[in-house]
Amino acid sequence: ISLVASLVFFFSCPTKKEFLTQAGRVLNTHPSGLDTSALISWLGVRQSLDEATRVFALYPLENYCMLFYIGFFMAGELICFSTLDTKFDRWFNKEDSQMLLHVYGTALVIIGIVLNPIAGFLFNYFGFRPVFAFSALLAFCVPVTLLVESVWAQLLHIFALVTWFALFLNVISKYSVAFAPPDFFGFLVSVGGILAYLIDSILQFPKFEDLLVLCAMNMIVGWLFSVALCVILYRKGLPLKPPKNCFR
């Protein structure tokens, strides 16, 4: 079926030149102006990476702390999210395991919907640094409760994890606005995600219990970087404008 479908699409779809020519006639534009392949050429990618690296270097200490915070904590978070059902099934009976999974699914939706817009008001009222410090406190609660074999501890773990995740989405976007152009958000999160996947792929252990310990260790390391960043922010404050003559 896939072979037949691919042949149908191959012979029925117009070529790139035909498509751009027809689109140019409809939009009254030259076909070359509609070709976006130049935006993703190697030269464009290299220039974007060069610009992002220079922006990153404007505040190297803060950005490295945030990068390693995202990388290590996300490495543990990915393991944590993917092993919840296995962990609950091993530790608790079927009723408690299903209850915890239902709480997780419900809390993830409700807290995410409610807290994301509320976070904007929290930033406006309290400022970035107190909200970031609170998110770092939530980040500490996640690995601390991860290995506790208790239903109540796992309930606290779920709420801390879900609340941190919903709040951190706003934290990283606000951070990028303060320390870099908004498009820096994608660069920072992407590099942090790549770092997280590399950590998870390198430090895998065969036993499930070792995997949970690895998850907690990664989160603790990431949390330490968040504490370091919090101290830096309270000592230096948020930048009001970029530093002069540093974009090299």
PDB file of C-alpha atoms in Angstrom, residues 79 88-89 99 110 131 155 205 227 246:
ATOM      1  CA  ILE A  79      13.382   9.230  32.872  1.00  0.00           C
ATOM      2  CA  PHE A  88       4.032   2.533  40.660  1.00  0.00           C
ATOM      3  CA  ASP A  89       3.324  -1.030  39.508  1.00  0.00           C
ATOM      4  CA  MET A  99      -4.925   6.135  41.495  1.00  0.00           C
ATOM      5  CA  ILE A 110      -5.390  21.050  35.136  1.00  0.00           C
ATOM      6  CA  VAL A 131       9.412  33.136  40.963  1.00  0.00           C
ATOM      7  CA  LEU A 155       1.559  12.240  45.458  1.00  0.00           C
ATOM      8  CA  PHE A 205      22.037   1.348  33.844  1.00  0.00           C
ATOM      9  CA  VAL A 227      20.768  27.418  42.905  1.00  0.00           C
ATOM     10  CA  CYS A 246      30.567  42.329  23.889  1.00  0.00           C
TER      11      CYS A 246
END
